[in-house]
mmCIF file of C-alpha atoms in Angstrom:
data_model
loop_
_atom_site.group_PDB
_atom_site.id
_atom_site.type_symbol
_atom_site.label_atom_id
_atom_site.label_comp_id
_atom_site.label_asym_id
_atom_site.label_seq_id
_atom_site.Cartn_x
_atom_site.Cartn_y
_atom_site.Cartn_z
ATOM 1 C CA ALA G 1 -1.104 8.748 18.048
ATOM 2 C CA GLU G 2 -1.653 5.330 16.476
ATOM 3 C CA THR G 3 -0.919 6.757 13.010
ATOM 4 C CA CYS G 4 2.332 8.262 14.315
ATOM 5 C CA PHE G 5 3.474 4.910 15.672
ATOM 6 C CA GLU G 6 2.632 3.272 12.345
ATOM 7 C CA GLN G 7 5.379 5.399 10.753
ATOM 8 C CA PHE G 8 7.787 3.274 12.792
ATOM 9 C CA THR G 9 6.113 -0.120 12.753
ATOM 10 C CA LEU G 10 5.166 -0.346 9.067
ATOM 11 C CA PRO G 11 8.655 0.399 7.664
ATOM 12 C CA ALA G 12 10.141 -2.025 10.193
ATOM 13 C CA GLN G 13 7.620 -4.724 9.245
ATOM 14 C CA ASN G 14 8.230 -4.315 5.525
ATOM 15 C CA ALA G 15 11.998 -4.228 5.968
ATOM 16 C CA LEU G 16 12.037 -7.309 8.188
ATOM 17 C CA LEU G 17 9.859 -9.572 6.057
ATOM 18 C CA PRO G 18 12.541 -10.347 3.405
ATOM 19 C CA ALA G 19 14.819 -11.572 6.209
ATOM 20 C CA LEU G 20 12.197 -14.076 7.364
ATOM 21 C CA VAL G 21 11.308 -15.708 4.036
ATOM 22 C CA THR G 22 13.093 -16.584 0.812
ATOM 23 C CA GLU G 23 12.696 -14.383 -2.254
ATOM 24 C CA GLU G 24 10.390 -16.994 -3.814
ATOM 25 C CA GLN G 25 8.173 -16.850 -0.713
ATOM 26 C CA LEU G 26 8.037 -13.049 -0.566
ATOM 27 C CA VAL G 27 4.942 -12.524 -2.733
ATOM 28 C CA PRO G 28 2.905 -15.210 -0.902
ATOM 29 C CA ALA G 29 4.061 -13.721 2.419
ATOM 30 C CA ASN G 30 2.880 -10.237 1.432
ATOM 31 C CA ALA G 31 -0.350 -11.772 0.148
ATOM 32 C CA LEU G 32 -0.876 -13.401 3.550
ATOM 33 C CA ASN G 33 -0.348 -10.012 5.198
ATOM 34 C CA SER G 34 -3.073 -8.590 2.955
ATOM 35 C CA LEU G 35 -5.329 -11.520 3.769
ATOM 36 C CA SER G 36 -4.942 -11.003 7.511
ATOM 37 C CA SER G 37 -5.477 -7.243 7.192
ATOM 38 C CA ASN G 38 -8.668 -7.630 5.155
ATOM 39 C CA LEU G 39 -9.928 -10.407 7.413
ATOM 40 C CA SER G 40 -9.531 -8.021 10.345
ATOM 41 C CA ARG G 41 -11.479 -5.341 8.448
ATOM 42 C CA LEU G 42 -14.233 -7.853 7.780
ATOM 43 C CA VAL G 43 -14.467 -9.457 11.220
ATOM 44 C CA GLY G 44 -13.441 -6.467 13.358
ATOM 45 C CA PRO G 45 -16.620 -4.360 13.064
ATOM 46 C CA ALA G 46 -18.881 -7.331 13.840
ATOM 47 C CA LEU G 47 -16.732 -8.390 16.784
ATOM 48 C CA GLY G 48 -16.583 -4.797 18.016
ATOM 49 C CA GLY G 49 -20.367 -4.594 17.897
ATOM 50 C CA VAL G 50 -20.701 -7.714 20.027
ATOM 51 C CA ILE G 51 -18.168 -6.444 22.588
ATOM 52 C CA ALA G 52 -19.848 -3.029 22.712
ATOM 53 C CA GLY G 53 -23.238 -4.657 23.215
ATOM 54 C CA PHE G 54 -22.068 -6.673 26.220
ATOM 55 C CA PHE G 55 -19.385 -4.469 27.782
ATOM 56 C CA GLY G 56 -19.837 -0.971 26.356
ATOM 57 C CA LEU G 57 -17.084 1.460 25.396
ATOM 58 C CA ASN G 58 -14.789 0.292 28.209
ATOM 59 C CA GLY G 59 -14.913 -3.208 26.774
ATOM 60 C CA ILE G 60 -13.879 -1.869 23.344
ATOM 61 C CA VAL G 61 -10.886 -0.063 24.872
ATOM 62 C CA VAL G 62 -9.763 -3.164 26.783
ATOM 63 C CA ALA G 63 -10.162 -5.430 23.751
ATOM 64 C CA ASP G 64 -8.190 -3.021 21.561
ATOM 65 C CA THR G 65 -5.399 -2.837 24.149
ATOM 66 C CA VAL G 66 -5.257 -6.618 24.465
ATOM 67 C CA SER G 67 -5.009 -6.975 20.681
ATOM 68 C CA PHE G 68 -1.864 -4.798 20.602
ATOM 69 C CA LEU G 69 -0.346 -6.688 23.528
ATOM 70 C CA LEU G 70 -0.976 -10.005 21.766
ATOM 71 C CA ALA G 71 0.624 -8.651 18.593
ATOM 72 C CA ALA G 72 3.710 -7.614 20.590
ATOM 73 C CA LEU G 73 3.833 -11.064 22.191
ATOM 74 C CA VAL G 74 3.716 -12.760 18.794
ATOM 75 C CA LEU G 75 6.625 -10.595 17.603
ATOM 76 C CA THR G 76 8.823 -12.027 20.340
ATOM 77 C CA GLY G 77 8.784 -15.299 18.408
ATOM 78 C CA ILE G 78 10.761 -13.798 15.497
ATOM 79 C CA PRO G 79 14.276 -15.309 15.499
ATOM 80 C CA ALA G 80 16.859 -12.796 16.709
ATOM 81 C CA VAL G 81 19.297 -13.799 13.984
ATOM 82 C CA ALA G 82 16.766 -12.784 11.313
ATOM 83 C CA ALA G 83 16.196 -9.424 12.948
ATOM 84 C CA LYS G 84 19.936 -8.750 13.041
ATOM 85 C CA GLY G 85 20.189 -9.555 9.351
ATOM 86 C CA VAL G 86 18.538 -6.297 8.343
ATOM 87 C CA ALA G 87 20.539 -4.026 10.593
ATOM 88 C CA SER G 88 22.347 -1.110 8.957
ATOM 89 C CA ARG G 89 26.140 -1.135 9.035
ATOM 90 C CA ASP G 90 26.511 2.633 8.555
ATOM 91 C CA ALA G 91 29.053 4.244 10.811
ATOM 92 C CA ALA G 92 27.402 6.027 13.725
ATOM 93 C CA THR G 93 28.534 9.172 15.487
ATOM 94 C CA GLY G 94 27.723 10.394 18.955
ATOM 95 C CA ASN G 95 25.176 12.882 17.603
ATOM 96 C CA PRO G 96 21.723 11.303 17.137
ATOM 97 C CA LEU G 97 20.517 14.117 14.863
ATOM 98 C CA ALA G 98 23.607 13.803 12.687
ATOM 99 C CA ASN G 99 23.070 10.038 12.479
ATOM 100 C CA LEU G 100 19.430 10.562 11.499
ATOM 101 C CA ARG G 101 20.369 13.066 8.804
ATOM 102 C CA SER G 102 23.125 10.774 7.484
ATOM 103 C CA GLU G 103 20.791 7.780 7.240
ATOM 104 C CA TRP G 104 18.067 9.815 5.514
ATOM 105 C CA VAL G 105 20.562 11.197 2.987
ATOM 106 C CA SER G 106 21.978 7.757 2.232
ATOM 107 C CA GLY G 107 18.474 6.345 1.909
ATOM 108 C CA LEU G 108 17.469 9.115 -0.507
ATOM 109 C CA ARG G 109 20.622 8.542 -2.544
ATOM 110 C CA VAL G 110 19.837 4.842 -2.902
ATOM 111 C CA LEU G 111 16.196 5.631 -3.705
ATOM 112 C CA PHE G 112 16.945 8.123 -6.475
ATOM 113 C CA GLY G 113 19.840 6.029 -7.742
ATOM 114 C CA SER G 114 17.455 3.251 -8.772
ATOM 115 C CA ARG G 115 14.725 3.817 -11.337
ATOM 116 C CA THR G 116 12.828 0.822 -9.987
ATOM 117 C CA LEU G 117 12.711 2.276 -6.487
ATOM 118 C CA TRP G 118 11.781 5.865 -7.310
ATOM 119 C CA VAL G 119 9.105 4.835 -9.804
ATOM 120 C CA LEU G 120 7.449 2.531 -7.267
ATOM 121 C CA VAL G 121 7.637 5.175 -4.540
ATOM 122 C CA ALA G 122 6.229 7.766 -6.966
ATOM 123 C CA THR G 123 3.225 5.571 -7.835
ATOM 124 C CA PHE G 124 2.368 5.015 -4.174
ATOM 125 C CA THR G 125 2.836 8.714 -3.380
ATOM 126 C CA ILE G 126 0.598 9.882 -6.231
ATOM 127 C CA SER G 127 -2.029 7.382 -5.123
ATOM 128 C CA ALA G 128 -1.866 8.698 -1.552
ATOM 129 C CA LEU G 129 -3.172 12.087 -2.703
ATOM 130 C CA GLY G 130 -6.380 10.411 -3.836
ATOM 131 C CA GLU G 131 -6.647 8.383 -0.645
ATOM 132 C CA GLY G 132 -6.696 11.621 1.327
ATOM 133 C CA VAL G 133 -9.552 12.850 -0.851
ATOM 134 C CA PHE G 134 -11.408 9.548 -0.515
ATOM 135 C CA GLY G 135 -11.099 9.463 3.267
ATOM 136 C CA VAL G 136 -12.951 12.773 3.557
ATOM 137 C CA LEU G 137 -15.547 12.429 0.802
ATOM 138 C CA TYR G 138 -16.432 8.725 0.877
ATOM 139 C CA PRO G 139 -19.155 9.133 3.565
ATOM 140 C CA VAL G 140 -20.486 12.199 1.719
ATOM 141 C CA PHE G 141 -20.658 10.165 -1.498
ATOM 142 C CA VAL G 142 -22.667 7.444 0.240
ATOM 143 C CA TYR G 143 -25.062 9.976 1.786
ATOM 144 C CA GLN G 144 -25.587 12.099 -1.321
ATOM 145 C CA ALA G 145 -25.186 9.777 -4.317
ATOM 146 C CA LEU G 146 -26.410 6.498 -2.794
ATOM 147 C CA HIS G 147 -28.859 8.005 -0.279
ATOM 148 C CA GLY G 148 -27.377 5.693 2.333
ATOM 149 C CA GLY G 149 -26.117 5.999 5.865
ATOM 150 C CA ALA G 150 -23.796 4.335 8.344
ATOM 151 C CA LEU G 151 -25.075 0.850 7.431
ATOM 152 C CA GLU G 152 -24.295 1.319 3.727
ATOM 153 C CA ILE G 153 -20.877 2.767 4.533
ATOM 154 C CA GLY G 154 -20.069 -0.362 6.521
ATOM 155 C CA GLU G 155 -21.474 -2.695 3.868
ATOM 156 C CA LEU G 156 -19.318 -1.205 1.121
ATOM 157 C CA MET G 157 -16.190 -1.327 3.291
ATOM 158 C CA SER G 158 -16.952 -4.963 4.065
ATOM 159 C CA ALA G 159 -17.381 -5.624 0.340
ATOM 160 C CA GLN G 160 -13.944 -4.169 -0.316
ATOM 161 C CA ALA G 161 -12.536 -6.380 2.441
ATOM 162 C CA VAL G 162 -14.089 -9.423 0.732
ATOM 163 C CA GLY G 163 -12.400 -8.339 -2.478
ATOM 164 C CA GLY G 164 -9.155 -8.020 -0.559
ATOM 165 C CA LEU G 165 -9.500 -11.594 0.704
ATOM 166 C CA LEU G 166 -10.121 -12.860 -2.830
ATOM 167 C CA GLY G 167 -7.238 -10.751 -4.116
ATOM 168 C CA GLY G 168 -4.920 -12.196 -1.478
ATOM 169 C CA LEU G 169 -5.772 -15.729 -2.582
ATOM 170 C CA VAL G 170 -5.164 -14.833 -6.234
ATOM 171 C CA ALA G 171 -1.922 -13.027 -5.378
ATOM 172 C CA GLY G 172 -0.575 -16.076 -3.548
ATOM 173 C CA TRP G 173 -1.363 -18.194 -6.598
ATOM 174 C CA LEU G 174 0.193 -15.788 -9.130
ATOM 175 C CA GLY G 175 3.388 -15.437 -7.101
ATOM 176 C CA GLN G 176 6.348 -13.888 -8.923
ATOM 177 C CA ARG G 177 4.188 -12.853 -11.874
ATOM 178 C CA LEU G 178 2.849 -9.977 -9.761
ATOM 179 C CA LEU G 179 6.317 -8.395 -9.788
ATOM 180 C CA SER G 180 6.239 -7.576 -13.509
ATOM 181 C CA ARG G 181 5.664 -4.022 -14.658
ATOM 182 C CA TRP G 182 2.676 -5.255 -16.653
ATOM 183 C CA SER G 183 1.009 -6.708 -13.575
ATOM 184 C CA ILE G 184 1.729 -3.638 -11.436
ATOM 185 C CA GLY G 185 0.740 -1.164 -14.141
ATOM 186 C CA LEU G 186 -2.437 -2.953 -15.223
ATOM 187 C CA ASN G 187 -3.577 -3.394 -11.635
ATOM 188 C CA TRP G 188 -3.155 0.360 -11.071
ATOM 189 C CA LEU G 189 -5.148 1.051 -14.244
ATOM 190 C CA ALA G 190 -7.864 -1.392 -13.164
ATOM 191 C CA PHE G 191 -8.031 0.286 -9.756
ATOM 192 C CA GLY G 192 -8.495 3.684 -11.408
ATOM 193 C CA ALA G 193 -11.066 2.496 -13.951
ATOM 194 C CA ILE G 194 -13.160 0.740 -11.304
ATOM 195 C CA SER G 195 -12.988 3.850 -9.103
ATOM 196 C CA ILE G 196 -14.430 5.918 -11.958
ATOM 197 C CA ALA G 197 -17.219 3.355 -12.301
ATOM 198 C CA ILE G 198 -17.917 3.493 -8.553
ATOM 199 C CA TYR G 199 -18.375 7.254 -8.563
ATOM 200 C CA GLY G 200 -20.244 7.360 -11.863
ATOM 201 C CA ALA G 201 -22.550 4.347 -11.436
ATOM 202 C CA PRO G 202 -25.500 6.173 -9.789
ATOM 203 C CA ALA G 203 -25.683 8.755 -12.577
ATOM 204 C CA TRP G 204 -24.999 6.243 -15.354
ATOM 205 C CA LEU G 205 -27.763 3.910 -14.223
ATOM 206 C CA THR G 206 -30.213 6.813 -14.086
ATOM 207 C CA LEU G 207 -29.235 8.049 -17.564
ATOM 208 C CA ALA G 208 -29.527 4.536 -18.996
ATOM 209 C CA GLY G 209 -32.974 4.093 -17.440
ATOM 210 C CA LEU G 210 -31.898 0.880 -15.701
ATOM 211 C CA THR G 211 -33.703 -0.180 -12.541
ATOM 212 C CA LEU G 212 -30.811 -2.135 -11.051
ATOM 213 C CA PRO G 213 -30.356 -1.559 -7.304
ATOM 214 C CA VAL G 214 -27.435 0.855 -7.255
ATOM 215 C CA LEU G 215 -26.182 -0.344 -3.868
ATOM 216 C CA TRP G 216 -25.678 -3.895 -5.156
ATOM 217 C CA VAL G 217 -23.871 -2.552 -8.206
ATOM 218 C CA GLU G 218 -21.608 -0.614 -5.855
ATOM 219 C CA VAL G 219 -21.014 -3.718 -3.736
ATOM 220 C CA GLY G 220 -19.808 -5.583 -6.819
ATOM 221 C CA LEU G 221 -17.541 -2.703 -7.811
ATOM 222 C CA PHE G 222 -16.069 -2.450 -4.300
ATOM 223 C CA ILE G 223 -15.288 -6.182 -4.365
ATOM 224 C CA ALA G 224 -13.556 -5.709 -7.728
ATOM 225 C CA VAL G 225 -11.535 -2.740 -6.533
ATOM 226 C CA GLY G 226 -10.468 -4.728 -3.467
ATOM 227 C CA ILE G 227 -9.054 -7.455 -5.712
ATOM 228 C CA SER G 228 -7.054 -5.037 -7.875
ATOM 229 C CA GLY G 229 -5.904 -3.120 -4.802
ATOM 230 C CA VAL G 230 -4.339 -6.200 -3.228
ATOM 231 C CA GLY G 231 -2.765 -7.099 -6.574
ATOM 232 C CA VAL G 232 -0.993 -3.769 -6.912
ATOM 233 C CA LEU G 233 -0.068 -3.557 -3.219
ATOM 234 C CA THR G 234 1.395 -7.067 -3.085
ATOM 235 C CA GLY G 235 3.244 -6.722 -6.380
ATOM 236 C CA SER G 236 4.656 -3.243 -5.731
ATOM 237 C CA GLN G 237 5.595 -3.961 -2.132
ATOM 238 C CA SER G 238 7.346 -7.210 -3.051
ATOM 239 C CA ARG G 239 9.152 -5.477 -5.921
ATOM 240 C CA LEU G 240 10.402 -2.796 -3.515
ATOM 241 C CA GLN G 241 11.606 -5.439 -1.089
ATOM 242 C CA THR G 242 13.534 -7.290 -3.790
ATOM 243 C CA SER G 243 14.986 -4.141 -5.392
ATOM 244 C CA ALA G 244 16.687 -2.441 -2.432
ATOM 245 C CA PRO G 245 19.660 -3.611 -0.346
ATOM 246 C CA GLU G 246 18.632 -5.080 2.997
ATOM 247 C CA ALA G 247 20.449 -2.388 4.984
ATOM 248 C CA TYR G 248 18.414 0.330 3.250
ATOM 249 C CA LEU G 249 14.956 -1.255 3.262
ATOM 250 C CA GLY G 250 13.843 0.458 6.455
ATOM 251 C CA ARG G 251 14.910 3.842 5.120
ATOM 252 C CA ILE G 252 13.221 3.282 1.763
ATOM 253 C CA PHE G 253 9.930 2.334 3.422
ATOM 254 C CA GLY G 254 10.342 5.192 5.901
ATOM 255 C CA ILE G 255 10.720 7.670 3.038
ATOM 256 C CA LEU G 256 7.703 6.087 1.347
ATOM 257 C CA GLY G 257 5.602 6.406 4.497
ATOM 258 C CA THR G 258 6.601 10.046 4.952
ATOM 259 C CA ALA G 259 5.841 10.952 1.334
ATOM 260 C CA MET G 260 2.487 9.179 1.449
ATOM 261 C CA GLY G 261 1.616 10.898 4.713
ATOM 262 C CA VAL G 262 2.325 14.334 3.251
ATOM 263 C CA PHE G 263 0.339 13.682 0.076
ATOM 264 C CA THR G 264 -2.551 12.174 2.046
ATOM 265 C CA LEU G 265 -2.671 15.363 4.103
ATOM 266 C CA VAL G 266 -2.684 17.457 0.908
ATOM 267 C CA GLY G 267 -5.544 15.334 -0.446
ATOM 268 C CA THR G 268 -7.480 15.843 2.764
ATOM 269 C CA VAL G 269 -7.061 19.605 2.505
ATOM 270 C CA ILE G 270 -8.119 19.577 -1.157
ATOM 271 C CA ALA G 271 -11.243 17.567 -0.369
ATOM 272 C CA GLY G 272 -12.204 19.885 2.465
ATOM 273 C CA THR G 273 -11.714 23.100 0.496
ATOM 274 C CA VAL G 274 -12.838 22.581 -3.104
ATOM 275 C CA SER G 275 -15.555 19.910 -2.928
ATOM 276 C CA THR G 276 -18.255 22.466 -2.110
ATOM 277 C CA THR G 277 -17.317 24.409 -5.245
ATOM 278 C CA LEU G 278 -16.551 21.631 -7.730
ATOM 279 C CA GLY G 279 -18.863 18.955 -6.335
ATOM 280 C CA VAL G 280 -18.198 15.676 -4.565
ATOM 281 C CA ILE G 281 -17.978 13.379 -7.618
ATOM 282 C CA PRO G 282 -15.475 15.490 -9.618
ATOM 283 C CA VAL G 283 -13.190 15.823 -6.598
ATOM 284 C CA LEU G 284 -13.459 12.102 -5.798
ATOM 285 C CA ASN G 285 -12.276 11.414 -9.338
ATOM 286 C CA ILE G 286 -8.909 12.876 -8.293
ATOM 287 C CA GLN G 287 -8.416 9.514 -6.605
ATOM 288 C CA ALA G 288 -9.257 7.633 -9.800
ATOM 289 C CA ALA G 289 -6.983 9.909 -11.834
ATOM 290 C CA GLY G 290 -4.134 9.236 -9.409
ATOM 291 C CA LYS G 291 -4.489 5.471 -9.836
ATOM 292 C CA LEU G 292 -4.570 5.824 -13.631
ATOM 293 C CA LEU G 293 -1.476 8.056 -13.605
ATOM 294 C CA ALA G 294 0.311 5.561 -11.363
ATOM 295 C CA GLY G 295 -0.507 2.806 -13.840
ATOM 296 C CA VAL G 296 0.817 4.816 -16.781
ATOM 297 C CA LEU G 297 4.034 5.621 -14.892
ATOM 298 C CA ALA G 298 4.559 1.971 -13.983
ATOM 299 C CA LEU G 299 4.018 0.755 -17.547
ATOM 300 C CA ALA G 300 6.165 3.490 -19.071
ATOM 301 C CA LEU G 301 9.048 3.776 -16.611
ATOM 302 C CA LEU G 302 9.313 0.668 -14.431
ATOM 303 C CA PRO G 303 12.296 -1.408 -15.587
ATOM 304 C CA GLY G 304 12.049 -5.093 -16.370
ATOM 305 C CA MET G 305 12.746 -7.596 -13.640
ATOM 306 C CA ALA G 306 16.448 -8.241 -13.104
ATOM 307 C CA HIS G 307 18.731 -9.520 -10.380
ATOM 308 C CA SER G 308 17.408 -8.323 -7.036
ATOM 309 C CA LEU G 309 19.306 -5.784 -4.981
ATOM 310 C CA ALA G 310 18.078 -7.645 -1.939
ATOM 311 C CA SER G 311 20.664 -10.298 -2.734
ATOM 312 C CA ILE G 312 23.372 -7.895 -1.536
ATOM 313 C CA PRO G 313 24.116 -8.760 2.118
ATOM 314 C CA ALA G 314 23.780 -5.855 4.514
ATOM 315 C CA SER G 315 27.441 -6.208 5.460
ATOM 316 C CA ASP G 316 28.484 -5.796 1.813
ATOM 317 C CA ALA G 317 26.103 -2.960 0.988
ATOM 318 C CA SER G 318 28.800 -0.317 0.768
ATOM 319 C CA ASP G 319 28.089 2.854 -1.166
ATOM 320 C CA ASN G 320 30.101 1.751 -4.199
ATOM 321 C CA THR G 321 28.572 -1.728 -4.252
ATOM 322 C CA VAL G 322 25.067 -0.332 -4.043
ATOM 323 C CA ASP G 323 25.689 2.200 -6.802
ATOM 324 C CA GLU G 324 27.177 -0.425 -9.092
ATOM 325 C CA GLN G 325 24.383 -2.921 -8.436
ATOM 326 C CA ILE G 326 21.679 -0.284 -8.985
ATOM 327 C CA ALA G 327 23.212 0.682 -12.294
ATOM 328 C CA THR G 328 23.373 -2.975 -13.320
ATOM 329 C CA ASP G 329 19.783 -3.699 -12.336
ATOM 330 C CA ASP G 330 18.224 -0.654 -13.964
ATOM 331 C CA SER G 331 20.086 -1.155 -17.223
ATOM 332 C CA SER G 332 19.427 -4.902 -17.540
ATOM 333 C CA VAL G 333 17.300 -5.982 -20.462
ATOM 334 C CA GLY G 334 17.388 -9.746 -20.185
ATOM 335 C CA ALA G 335 14.579 -9.905 -17.675
ATOM 336 C CA SER G 336 12.493 -12.957 -16.974
ATOM 337 C CA TRP G 337 9.429 -10.717 -16.583
ATOM 338 C CA PRO G 338 8.660 -7.613 -18.688
#
């Protein structure tokens, strides 16, 4: 149920953020979101353990409920004028299903009318296939390849959260430079290369005759992958937010969430059906291959930075204006970033 609700909240969050900050503040704002998310991943399990120790499962349920209520309370502090700034001006009919279909079609037309948008959505979608595989096989990898258990699973996830915190700090410092195709593409490639190292490290260390503790090697690799992950997420997300008209941001992120959900499900099915035949490590490398392919696509197809579509006010984002601006942006060559 929580995942279903996220299909509404995440697109709304990503569409609203550009209305709350200036374009120059967008990358640091997304970096702060990553920082808070990774801090929660780092602190949450420890805090949950303390609550469970004192109050049991009922205490966990109450604490989780209170956290959502507090989040809703914080949202009430968002200025109403900013929230109205991202509202769609599309004409509505009396038929909700017809309105939904019309908005999806217009969102898809804007998406596929901009090379920047469809390339970024494609990279995330390809990556989602691997995330579905990873979600199923990560515990199996820890049990079989690292001879670990629940403690090691938690330690490696915490290590990735530490990397995410470091990556958020670096992302805030780099700012607009994360929007370039070189930054996005190289971060995807780094993510894929480090993933290959994560899955191959136990066998490589054995073949090389090294006596290094494999768990600590994995901890270092998980920290590294957390840094590159935040880099690509912050850069790609900010680029999406600055490349689509405000009135279409919610639809673009909604399409992205749907596509990622479908591909994650496909990855889950693949992991559950072929891993017993092909082996855990080869199937896990589907995730690494997806990151590498995303990096190649970004480097090869993502246009250079140009004037942002987000500068088009929602009230002026008519179909003709959007089409003309998309064509201008995707054909521009005088970009400040490659």
